[in-house]
Coordinates of C-alpha atoms and ligand atoms in Angstrom, one line a residue:
Chain A
M1 CA 94.4 129.6 99.5
S2 CA 98.1 129.2 100.0
R3 CA 98.1 125.9 101.9
D4 CA 96.9 122.6 100.6
I5 CA 94.0 121.9 103.0
T6 CA 93.8 118.4 102.3
L7 CA 97.0 118.1 104.3
G8 CA 95.2 119.7 107.3
Q9 CA 97.8 120.6 109.9
Y10 CA 100.5 118.5 108.4
Y11 CA 103.9 120.1 108.6
P12 CA 105.8 118.9 105.6
V13 CA 109.4 118.3 106.7
E14 CA 111.5 115.2 106.7
S15 CA 112.1 113.9 110.1
F16 CA 112.3 110.7 112.2
A17 CA 108.8 111.3 113.6
H18 CA 107.4 111.9 110.0
K19 CA 108.8 108.6 108.9
L20 CA 107.3 106.5 111.7
D21 CA 104.5 104.1 110.8
P22 CA 101.2 105.8 111.4
R23 CA 99.9 102.8 113.3
V24 CA 102.8 103.0 115.7
K25 CA 102.3 106.8 116.2
L26 CA 98.6 106.3 116.8
L27 CA 99.2 103.6 119.5
L28 CA 102.1 105.7 121.1
V29 CA 99.9 108.8 121.2
I30 CA 97.1 106.8 122.9
V31 CA 99.4 105.4 125.5
Y32 CA 100.8 109.0 126.0
I33 CA 97.3 110.3 126.6
V34 CA 96.5 107.6 129.1
G35 CA 99.8 108.4 130.8
V36 CA 99.1 112.1 131.0
F37 CA 95.8 111.3 132.7
L38 CA 97.2 108.8 135.2
V39 CA 100.2 110.8 136.3
D40 CA 99.6 112.6 139.5
S41 CA 102.8 114.0 140.8
L42 CA 104.0 117.4 139.6
Y43 CA 107.5 115.9 139.2
A44 CA 106.3 113.3 136.8
Y45 CA 104.9 116.1 134.7
I46 CA 108.4 117.4 134.3
V47 CA 109.4 114.1 132.7
V48 CA 106.3 114.3 130.4
G49 CA 107.3 117.8 129.4
A50 CA 110.9 116.9 128.7
F51 CA 109.6 113.9 126.7
L52 CA 107.3 116.1 124.7
I53 CA 110.0 118.7 124.0
T54 CA 112.4 115.8 122.8
S55 CA 109.7 114.6 120.6
I56 CA 109.2 118.1 119.1
I57 CA 112.9 118.4 118.5
V58 CA 112.9 114.9 116.7
S59 CA 110.0 116.0 114.6
R60 CA 111.9 119.1 113.4
I61 CA 108.9 121.2 113.9
P62 CA 109.5 124.8 115.1
F63 CA 108.2 125.2 118.7
K64 CA 106.4 128.4 117.6
S65 CA 104.2 126.3 115.2
V66 CA 103.5 123.7 117.9
L67 CA 102.6 126.4 120.4
K68 CA 100.1 127.9 118.0
S69 CA 97.9 124.9 118.6
V70 CA 97.7 125.9 122.2
K71 CA 96.3 129.3 121.4
G72 CA 93.0 127.8 120.4
I73 CA 92.4 126.2 123.8
I74 CA 94.0 128.6 126.2
F75 CA 90.6 130.0 127.1
I76 CA 89.3 126.5 128.0
V77 CA 92.4 125.7 130.0
I78 CA 92.1 128.9 132.1
F79 CA 88.3 128.5 132.4
T80 CA 88.6 125.0 133.7
A81 CA 91.5 125.9 136.0
I82 CA 89.3 128.6 137.6
L83 CA 86.4 126.3 138.0
N84 CA 88.6 123.6 139.6
L85 CA 90.0 126.3 141.9
L86 CA 86.5 127.4 143.0
F87 CA 84.9 124.0 143.4
H88 CA 87.7 122.2 145.2
K89 CA 86.8 122.9 148.9
E90 CA 88.5 120.3 150.9
G91 CA 92.0 120.7 152.4
E92 CA 94.1 123.5 153.9
V93 CA 92.4 126.8 153.3
L94 CA 94.7 129.4 151.8
W95 CA 92.3 132.2 151.3
S96 CA 88.5 132.7 151.8
F97 CA 86.2 135.5 151.1
W98 CA 82.3 135.4 151.1
I99 CA 81.5 132.1 149.5
I100 CA 84.8 131.8 147.7
V101 CA 87.2 129.3 149.4
I102 CA 90.6 128.5 147.9
T103 CA 92.5 125.5 149.2
K104 CA 96.0 124.4 148.7
E105 CA 94.8 121.1 147.2
G106 CA 92.5 123.1 144.9
V107 CA 95.5 125.1 143.6
L108 CA 97.5 121.9 143.0
F109 CA 94.5 120.2 141.4
S110 CA 93.7 123.0 139.0
I111 CA 97.5 123.3 137.9
K112 CA 97.5 119.6 137.2
M113 CA 94.3 119.7 135.1
A114 CA 95.6 122.7 133.1
L115 CA 98.8 120.8 132.5
R116 CA 97.1 117.8 131.5
L117 CA 94.9 119.6 129.0
L118 CA 98.0 121.4 127.6
L119 CA 100.1 118.2 127.3
L120 CA 97.2 116.3 125.8
V121 CA 96.7 119.0 123.0
L122 CA 100.4 119.3 122.4
G123 CA 100.8 115.6 122.1
T124 CA 98.0 115.1 119.6
T125 CA 99.0 118.1 117.7
L126 CA 102.5 116.6 117.2
L127 CA 100.6 113.6 115.7
T128 CA 98.7 115.6 113.2
Y129 CA 101.8 117.8 112.3
T130 CA 103.9 114.8 111.5
T131 CA 101.2 112.4 109.8
T132 CA 99.1 113.3 106.8
P133 CA 95.3 112.7 107.2
M134 CA 95.6 110.1 104.5
S135 CA 98.1 108.0 106.4
L136 CA 96.3 108.5 109.6
T137 CA 93.3 106.9 107.9
D138 CA 95.4 104.1 106.7
G139 CA 96.8 103.6 110.1
M140 CA 93.3 103.6 111.7
E141 CA 92.0 101.1 109.2
S142 CA 94.8 98.8 109.8
L143 CA 94.5 99.1 113.6
L144 CA 90.7 98.6 113.5
S145 CA 91.0 95.6 111.1
P146 CA 90.5 93.0 114.0
L147 CA 87.0 94.5 114.3
K148 CA 86.2 92.8 111.0
L149 CA 85.8 89.7 113.0
V150 CA 82.7 91.1 114.7
K151 CA 81.3 92.2 111.4
F152 CA 82.3 95.8 111.9
P153 CA 82.6 97.5 108.4
V154 CA 86.2 98.6 108.9
H155 CA 86.7 99.0 105.2
D156 CA 83.6 101.0 104.5
V157 CA 84.4 103.4 107.4
S158 CA 87.9 104.0 106.0
I159 CA 86.4 104.7 102.5
I160 CA 84.1 107.1 104.1
M161 CA 86.9 108.9 105.9
S162 CA 89.0 108.9 102.7
I163 CA 86.2 110.4 100.7
A164 CA 85.4 112.9 103.4
L165 CA 89.1 114.1 103.3
R166 CA 88.9 114.1 99.5
F167 CA 85.8 116.4 99.5
I168 CA 86.7 118.9 102.2
P169 CA 88.8 121.1 99.9
I170 CA 86.2 120.7 97.1
L171 CA 83.4 121.9 99.3
M172 CA 85.5 124.7 100.8
E173 CA 86.1 126.0 97.3
E174 CA 82.5 125.7 96.6
V175 CA 81.6 127.7 99.7
D176 CA 84.0 130.4 98.6
K177 CA 82.4 130.5 95.1
I178 CA 78.8 130.7 96.5
M179 CA 79.8 133.5 98.9
M180 CA 81.3 135.4 96.2
A181 CA 78.2 135.0 94.0
Q182 CA 76.0 136.0 96.9
K183 CA 78.2 139.0 97.6
A184 CA 77.9 140.1 94.0
R185 CA 74.2 140.1 94.6
G186 CA 74.6 142.4 97.6
A187 CA 74.8 139.9 100.5
S188 CA 76.9 140.7 103.4
F189 CA 78.3 138.1 105.7
D190 CA 80.3 140.2 108.2
N191 CA 77.9 142.8 109.4
G192 CA 75.2 142.7 112.0
N193 CA 74.8 140.6 115.2
L194 CA 75.4 136.9 115.5
F195 CA 71.8 136.0 114.5
K196 CA 71.9 138.2 111.5
R197 CA 75.1 136.7 110.3
A198 CA 73.8 133.2 110.8
K199 CA 70.8 134.2 108.8
A200 CA 73.0 135.6 106.0
L201 CA 74.7 132.1 105.8
L202 CA 71.5 130.4 104.9
P203 CA 71.7 131.4 101.2
V204 CA 75.2 129.9 101.2
L205 CA 74.3 126.6 102.9
I206 CA 71.2 125.8 100.8
P207 CA 73.0 125.8 97.5
L208 CA 75.9 124.1 99.2
F209 CA 73.7 121.2 100.3
V210 CA 72.1 120.9 96.9
S211 CA 75.5 120.7 95.3
A212 CA 76.8 118.2 97.7
F213 CA 73.8 116.0 97.1
R214 CA 74.3 116.2 93.3
R215 CA 78.1 115.4 93.8
A216 CA 77.1 112.4 96.0
D217 CA 74.9 111.2 93.2
E218 CA 77.7 111.1 90.7
L219 CA 80.2 109.8 93.2
A220 CA 77.9 106.8 93.9
L221 CA 77.9 106.0 90.3
A222 CA 81.6 106.4 90.1
L223 CA 82.1 104.0 93.0
D224 CA 79.8 101.5 91.4
A225 CA 81.5 101.8 88.0
R226 CA 84.8 100.9 89.8
C227 CA 83.4 97.8 91.2
Y228 CA 83.1 98.9 94.9
N229 CA 82.1 95.9 97.0
A230 CA 82.9 93.5 94.1
T231 CA 84.6 91.0 96.5
P232 CA 85.0 90.6 100.2
N233 CA 88.7 89.7 99.5
R234 CA 89.5 93.3 98.7
T235 CA 93.2 93.9 98.5
R236 CA 95.3 96.8 99.6
Y237 CA 97.8 98.5 97.5
K238 CA 99.4 100.6 100.3
K239 CA 101.2 98.4 102.6
L240 CA 102.3 99.8 106.0
T241 CA 105.7 98.5 106.9
L242 CA 107.5 98.7 110.2
S243 CA 111.1 99.9 110.2
W244 CA 114.0 100.2 112.6
R245 CA 112.6 103.6 113.4
D246 CA 109.4 102.2 114.8
L247 CA 111.4 99.9 117.0
V248 CA 113.6 102.8 118.3
A249 CA 110.5 104.9 118.9
T250 CA 108.8 102.2 120.9
I251 CA 111.8 101.5 123.0
A252 CA 112.1 105.2 123.7
F253 CA 108.6 105.2 124.6
A254 CA 108.9 102.2 126.9
V255 CA 111.7 103.9 128.7
Y256 CA 109.6 107.0 129.1
I257 CA 106.6 105.0 130.6
V258 CA 109.1 103.4 133.1
L259 CA 110.4 106.8 134.0
I260 CA 107.0 108.4 134.6
V261 CA 105.7 105.5 136.6
A262 CA 108.9 105.5 138.7
V263 CA 108.8 109.2 139.3
N264 CA 105.1 109.3 139.9
N265 CA 105.4 106.8 142.6
N266 CA 108.6 108.1 143.9
F267 CA 110.4 104.7 143.6
W268 CA 113.8 106.4 143.8
G269 CA 112.9 108.7 146.7
L270 CA 113.6 111.8 144.7
Y271 CA 111.1 113.9 146.7
Chain B
M1 CA 83.3 92.0 61.8
D2 CA 84.3 91.3 65.5
T3 CA 81.4 92.7 67.4
I4 CA 82.0 93.6 71.0
I5 CA 78.6 95.2 71.9
T6 CA 75.2 94.0 70.6
I7 CA 72.2 96.0 71.4
K8 CA 69.0 94.2 70.3
D9 CA 65.6 95.8 70.3
V10 CA 66.3 97.6 73.5
S11 CA 63.9 99.9 75.3
F12 CA 64.1 101.3 78.7
N13 CA 61.7 103.2 80.8
Y14 CA 62.3 104.9 84.0
V15 CA 59.6 104.2 86.5
T16 CA 59.2 106.7 89.4
G17 CA 56.0 105.8 91.4
E18 CA 53.1 106.1 89.0
Q19 CA 55.1 108.0 86.4
I20 CA 56.9 106.2 83.6
S21 CA 59.2 108.2 81.5
R22 CA 61.0 107.0 78.4
G23 CA 64.8 106.5 78.6
V24 CA 65.6 104.8 75.3
K25 CA 63.3 103.2 72.7
N26 CA 64.0 100.4 70.1
V27 CA 67.6 100.8 69.9
N28 CA 69.6 98.3 67.7
L29 CA 73.3 98.7 67.5
E30 CA 76.3 96.6 66.9
I31 CA 79.6 98.0 67.8
E32 CA 82.9 96.7 66.4
R33 CA 85.8 95.8 68.7
G34 CA 88.5 98.6 68.5
S35 CA 86.2 101.2 67.0
F36 CA 85.8 104.7 68.1
V37 CA 82.1 105.6 68.3
V38 CA 80.8 109.0 69.1
L39 CA 77.2 109.1 70.6
L40 CA 75.7 112.5 69.9
G41 CA 72.5 114.0 71.1
H42 CA 71.1 117.0 72.9
N43 CA 70.1 117.0 76.7
G44 CA 67.7 114.3 77.6
S45 CA 68.0 112.4 74.3
G46 CA 68.9 109.2 76.2
K47 CA 72.6 109.0 75.8
S48 CA 73.4 108.5 79.5
T49 CA 70.6 106.0 79.8
L50 CA 72.2 103.9 76.9
A51 CA 75.6 104.1 78.6
K52 CA 74.2 103.0 81.9
L53 CA 72.6 100.1 80.1
L54 CA 75.9 99.0 78.7
N55 CA 77.6 98.5 82.1
G56 CA 74.6 97.1 83.9
F57 CA 73.6 100.1 86.0
L58 CA 70.3 99.7 84.3
T59 CA 68.8 96.6 82.6
P60 CA 66.6 96.7 79.6
T61 CA 62.9 96.8 79.9
E62 CA 62.7 95.1 76.7
G63 CA 65.4 93.5 74.4
E64 CA 68.8 92.4 75.4
I65 CA 72.4 93.6 75.5
I66 CA 75.5 91.5 75.1
V67 CA 78.8 93.1 76.0
D68 CA 82.0 91.2 75.4
G69 CA 80.1 88.0 75.7
I70 CA 78.2 89.0 78.9
N71 CA 74.5 89.5 79.0
T72 CA 74.0 92.7 80.9
A73 CA 71.0 91.3 82.7
D74 CA 73.1 88.6 84.3
E75 CA 73.5 89.6 87.9
S76 CA 76.2 87.0 88.6
K77 CA 78.6 88.7 86.1
I78 CA 77.8 92.3 87.0
F79 CA 81.3 93.1 88.4
D80 CA 83.1 91.4 85.6
L81 CA 81.0 93.4 83.2
R82 CA 81.8 96.7 85.1
S83 CA 85.5 96.0 85.0
R84 CA 85.4 95.5 81.3
V85 CA 83.3 98.6 80.6
G86 CA 85.2 101.5 82.1
M87 CA 83.0 104.5 82.6
V88 CA 84.1 108.1 83.1
F89 CA 81.6 110.8 84.0
Q90 CA 81.1 114.5 83.6
N91 CA 82.6 116.1 86.7
P92 CA 86.1 115.0 87.4
D93 CA 85.9 116.1 91.1
N94 CA 83.1 113.8 91.8
Q95 CA 84.9 110.6 90.6
M96 CA 88.0 110.6 92.9
V97 CA 87.8 108.8 96.1
A98 CA 91.3 109.3 97.5
S99 CA 93.5 112.4 98.1
I100 CA 96.6 110.9 96.6
I101 CA 96.4 110.1 92.9
E102 CA 98.0 106.6 93.1
D103 CA 95.6 105.7 95.8
D104 CA 92.7 106.8 93.6
L105 CA 94.0 104.7 90.8
A106 CA 94.4 101.7 93.1
F107 CA 90.7 101.8 94.2
G108 CA 89.3 99.9 91.3
P109 CA 91.7 97.0 91.2
E110 CA 91.7 96.8 95.0
N111 CA 88.0 96.3 94.8
L112 CA 88.6 93.5 92.4
G113 CA 91.0 91.8 94.6
V114 CA 94.1 92.3 92.4
E115 CA 97.5 91.6 93.9
R116 CA 99.6 94.3 95.2
E117 CA 102.4 94.0 92.6
E118 CA 100.0 93.9 89.7
I119 CA 98.2 97.0 91.0
G120 CA 101.6 98.8 91.0
R121 CA 102.3 97.8 87.4
R122 CA 98.8 98.9 86.4
I123 CA 99.2 102.3 88.0
N124 CA 102.5 102.7 86.2
W125 CA 100.9 101.8 82.9
A126 CA 97.7 103.9 83.2
L127 CA 99.5 107.0 84.4
D128 CA 101.9 106.7 81.6
I129 CA 99.2 106.5 79.0
V130 CA 97.4 109.6 80.2
N131 CA 100.7 111.3 80.6
M132 CA 100.4 112.0 84.4
S133 CA 103.2 109.9 85.7
E134 CA 104.9 112.8 87.5
H135 CA 101.8 113.5 89.5
R136 CA 101.6 109.9 91.0
H137 CA 102.1 110.9 94.7
R138 CA 100.5 114.3 94.6
T139 CA 97.0 115.4 95.5
P140 CA 94.5 116.3 92.6
T141 CA 93.4 119.6 94.3
K142 CA 95.7 121.8 92.1
L143 CA 95.3 120.0 88.8
S144 CA 93.5 121.5 85.8
G145 CA 90.2 120.1 84.7
G146 CA 91.8 118.3 81.8
Q147 CA 94.5 116.8 84.0
K148 CA 91.8 115.7 86.6
Q149 CA 89.8 114.1 83.9
R150 CA 92.8 112.2 82.5
I151 CA 93.4 110.9 86.1
A152 CA 89.7 109.8 86.1
I153 CA 90.4 107.9 82.8
A154 CA 93.5 106.4 84.3
A155 CA 91.6 105.2 87.4
V156 CA 89.2 103.4 85.1
L157 CA 91.9 102.0 83.0
A158 CA 93.6 100.4 86.1
M159 CA 90.7 97.8 85.9
L160 CA 91.9 96.9 82.4
P161 CA 88.7 97.5 80.6
N162 CA 88.0 96.5 76.9
I163 CA 85.6 99.4 76.4
L164 CA 85.9 102.9 77.6
I165 CA 82.7 105.1 77.8
L166 CA 83.1 108.8 78.3
D167 CA 79.9 110.3 79.3
E168 CA 80.1 114.0 78.6
S169 CA 83.5 113.9 80.2
T170 CA 84.5 116.9 78.1
A171 CA 81.4 119.0 78.9
M172 CA 82.9 120.8 81.9
L173 CA 86.3 121.5 80.5
D174 CA 87.9 124.4 78.8
P175 CA 89.0 124.0 75.2
K176 CA 92.6 122.9 76.2
G177 CA 91.1 120.3 78.6
R178 CA 88.7 119.1 76.0
S179 CA 91.4 118.4 73.5
E180 CA 93.6 116.6 76.1
V181 CA 90.8 114.3 77.0
L182 CA 90.0 113.7 73.3
E183 CA 93.7 113.0 72.4
T184 CA 93.8 110.6 75.3
A185 CA 90.8 108.7 74.0
H186 CA 92.0 108.5 70.5
K187 CA 95.5 107.4 71.7
L188 CA 93.9 104.5 73.8
N189 CA 91.8 103.6 70.7
K190 CA 94.9 103.5 68.4
E191 CA 97.7 102.1 70.7
E192 CA 95.7 99.8 73.0
N193 CA 92.9 98.9 70.5
M194 CA 90.4 100.1 73.2
T195 CA 86.8 100.3 72.0
V196 CA 85.8 103.8 72.8
I197 CA 82.3 105.3 73.2
L198 CA 82.5 109.1 73.5
I199 CA 79.2 110.7 74.5
T200 CA 79.0 114.3 73.8
H201 CA 76.7 117.1 72.5
Y202 CA 79.6 118.9 70.7
M203 CA 79.5 117.9 67.1
D204 CA 83.1 118.9 66.4
E205 CA 84.3 116.2 68.8
A206 CA 82.9 113.6 66.5
I207 CA 84.9 114.4 63.4
D208 CA 87.7 111.9 63.9
A209 CA 85.3 109.1 64.9
D210 CA 85.0 105.9 63.0
R211 CA 81.3 106.1 63.5
I212 CA 78.6 108.5 64.8
V213 CA 75.4 107.6 66.4
V214 CA 72.9 110.4 66.8
M215 CA 70.1 110.0 69.3
N216 CA 66.9 112.1 69.8
D217 CA 64.1 111.4 72.1
G218 CA 65.4 108.0 73.0
E219 CA 65.8 106.8 69.5
V220 CA 68.8 106.4 67.2
I221 CA 68.0 108.7 64.3
L222 CA 71.3 108.6 62.5
D223 CA 74.1 106.1 62.3
G224 CA 77.2 106.0 60.1
A225 CA 80.6 107.4 59.2
P226 CA 81.2 111.1 60.0
S227 CA 81.2 112.1 56.4
E228 CA 77.8 110.5 55.8
V229 CA 76.2 111.7 59.0
Y230 CA 77.4 115.4 58.7
Q231 CA 75.7 115.6 55.3
Q232 CA 72.3 115.1 56.9
T233 CA 72.3 118.7 58.1
D234 CA 68.4 118.8 58.3
V235 CA 68.2 115.7 60.6
I236 CA 71.0 117.0 62.7
R237 CA 69.3 120.4 63.2
R238 CA 66.1 118.7 64.0
A239 CA 68.0 116.7 66.7
G240 CA 68.9 120.0 68.4
L241 CA 72.6 119.8 67.5
E242 CA 74.8 122.4 66.0
L243 CA 77.1 121.7 63.1
P244 CA 80.7 122.6 63.3
V245 CA 81.5 126.1 62.1
A246 CA 83.3 124.8 59.0
A247 CA 80.2 122.8 58.1
R248 CA 77.9 125.7 58.5
V249 CA 80.0 128.0 56.5
S250 CA 80.6 125.6 53.6
E251 CA 76.8 124.7 53.6
K252 CA 75.9 128.4 53.2
L253 CA 78.5 129.0 50.4
I254 CA 77.2 125.9 48.6
E255 CA 73.7 127.2 48.9
R256 CA 75.0 130.6 47.4
G257 CA 76.4 128.6 44.4
Y258 CA 80.1 128.6 45.2
P259 CA 81.9 125.5 43.7
I260 CA 83.3 124.0 47.0
K261 CA 83.0 120.7 48.9
F262 CA 81.0 120.3 52.1
C263 CA 83.8 120.7 54.8
L264 CA 83.9 119.5 58.4
T265 CA 87.1 120.9 59.8
D266 CA 88.5 124.5 59.6
K267 CA 91.6 123.2 57.8
E268 CA 89.5 121.5 54.9
L269 CA 87.4 124.8 54.7
A270 CA 90.6 126.9 54.5
E271 CA 91.9 124.6 51.6
E272 CA 88.7 124.7 49.8
L273 CA 88.5 128.5 50.1
C274 CA 92.0 129.0 48.8
Q275 CA 91.1 127.3 45.6
L276 CA 88.4 129.7 44.9
K277 CA 89.4 132.3 42.4
Ligands
LIG301 N1 66.7 108.7 87.1 C1 65.7 109.1 86.2 N2 64.5 109.1 86.5 C2 63.5 109.4 85.6 N3 63.7 109.8 84.3 C3 65.0 109.9 83.9 C4 66.1 109.6 84.8 N4 67.3 109.8 84.2 C5 66.9 110.2 83.0 N5 65.6 110.3 82.8 C6 64.9 110.7 81.6 O1 65.3 110.0 80.6 C7 65.6 110.7 79.4 C8 67.0 110.5 78.9 O2 67.9 111.0 79.8 P1 69.5 110.8 79.7 O3 69.7 109.5 79.3 O4 70.0 111.3 80.9 O5 69.7 111.8 78.5 P2 71.2 112.5 78.1 O6 72.3 111.8 78.8 O7 71.2 112.3 76.6 O8 71.1 114.0 78.5 C9 65.2 112.1 79.8 O9 64.0 112.4 79.3 C10 65.3 112.1 81.3 O10 64.4 113.0 81.7
LIG302 MG1 73.7 112.6 80.1

């Protein structure tokens, strides 16, 4: 393993976007997603695209790496586009054959949906590229903290997330070891049909679960030994602080929102 | 003697449904503040049970335990007790809750509601003692077993305990990792006057202790300074433990009539052997 998988997709460079407060980034991405779904005019998508490209540049992440994230979903995008094309039957008919009817509105609609999916994935990818899972967890805990008022266990949830992050690489390593051990006993994991392969994984999963439970046992002791739940007034060592960057980013974002709303509703009579 | 732990007529039984199994039986011990005690015993001899009794994970079925002035059966002081009795376990990977080392160290003091600046100071201090300061902002994934275990010790130190219990914390490590952890424990004992209870089944880790307590079948069968305890070779063998190599060699030589002393370390043995003509 060459990459540290605790970092997930994180792309470790120093940039404006990397240094933003995770809370701000999370909120902005949520607004961005809502924006992508509300925007309806193709012209407005040009603005969204331009904004996304600017953001990628500001993040100092190579376009190639960002585009890689699209590779995984390109099939879904094409599939939904085709479905949309086939099922959208109202409007001006462009072409019809047997039961297949393709309309102008259908074409426009499926292009928009495809664009939405792509922009959605690209935007969230940018978030995970510029923010470590750890700081995302911190950001989420902080954003969710008002829910404490309705007795939602925000802190427990954030500990669960943090432990999950901590144990992913450990369990991955364990899977490697168990697979190796089973291979040494003559097991094969990459032969046969899907069913056979799934069955071959059983002798990997069972020891993995056994070990995971054993780990959980010791972990529970370790949590208690370190006074987990000792006081409701738990303190936080890591303090998230806003800086001028967060202000700049928010202003840029506000400008962007105004722009897409204006273009989307054709305030300026551009088209 | 300034006693930090008093264990009086303590027995503990595990009850699972109908079945009752013995954890420890009739244990009486007084441990001096600032001492380095090694608790020896083979698997299932009751060492972990005794450790868990000390920080209130378990409460005695019979008898009572006073740790640093706190009765371990006192529910209302349980967290106070646990912050004073730091416990490190066997597998370092199963004790870390965060993916960044300083966050992991902060976990204990955060739970206790310690102020932010103070947590920062404690992290500095703890990482410095275990010699891991340069790893503060890194992830533990690529560390060696010994390094991870030192982080686990530091994480416990951040709660400022008076007693450190290492429950087989060397068992999974390679020789280098073992000696790193042992060194750290001895350093804490000497420099910070920490009372250390080191649990192990490796006899050679007990040589530098102030006191050795040997358990078998839930009972304390030997208790004393290393030089006294190691002499009891028969009892030790019956307890299912293996003497250090130097002890075994010197014992055999003495049996054969060679005029040497009973030795515990390789160095001692070498010196004795060099005097033979
Ligand atoms: N959770 C448990 N439930 C029932 N019996 C237990 C439990 N933990 C330990 N024991 C029993 O208590 C005895 C002492 O175990 P333990 O204190 O873990 O020994 P050691 O740490 O020296 O290996 C053993 O016989 C063991 O089977
Ligand atoms: Mg044990």
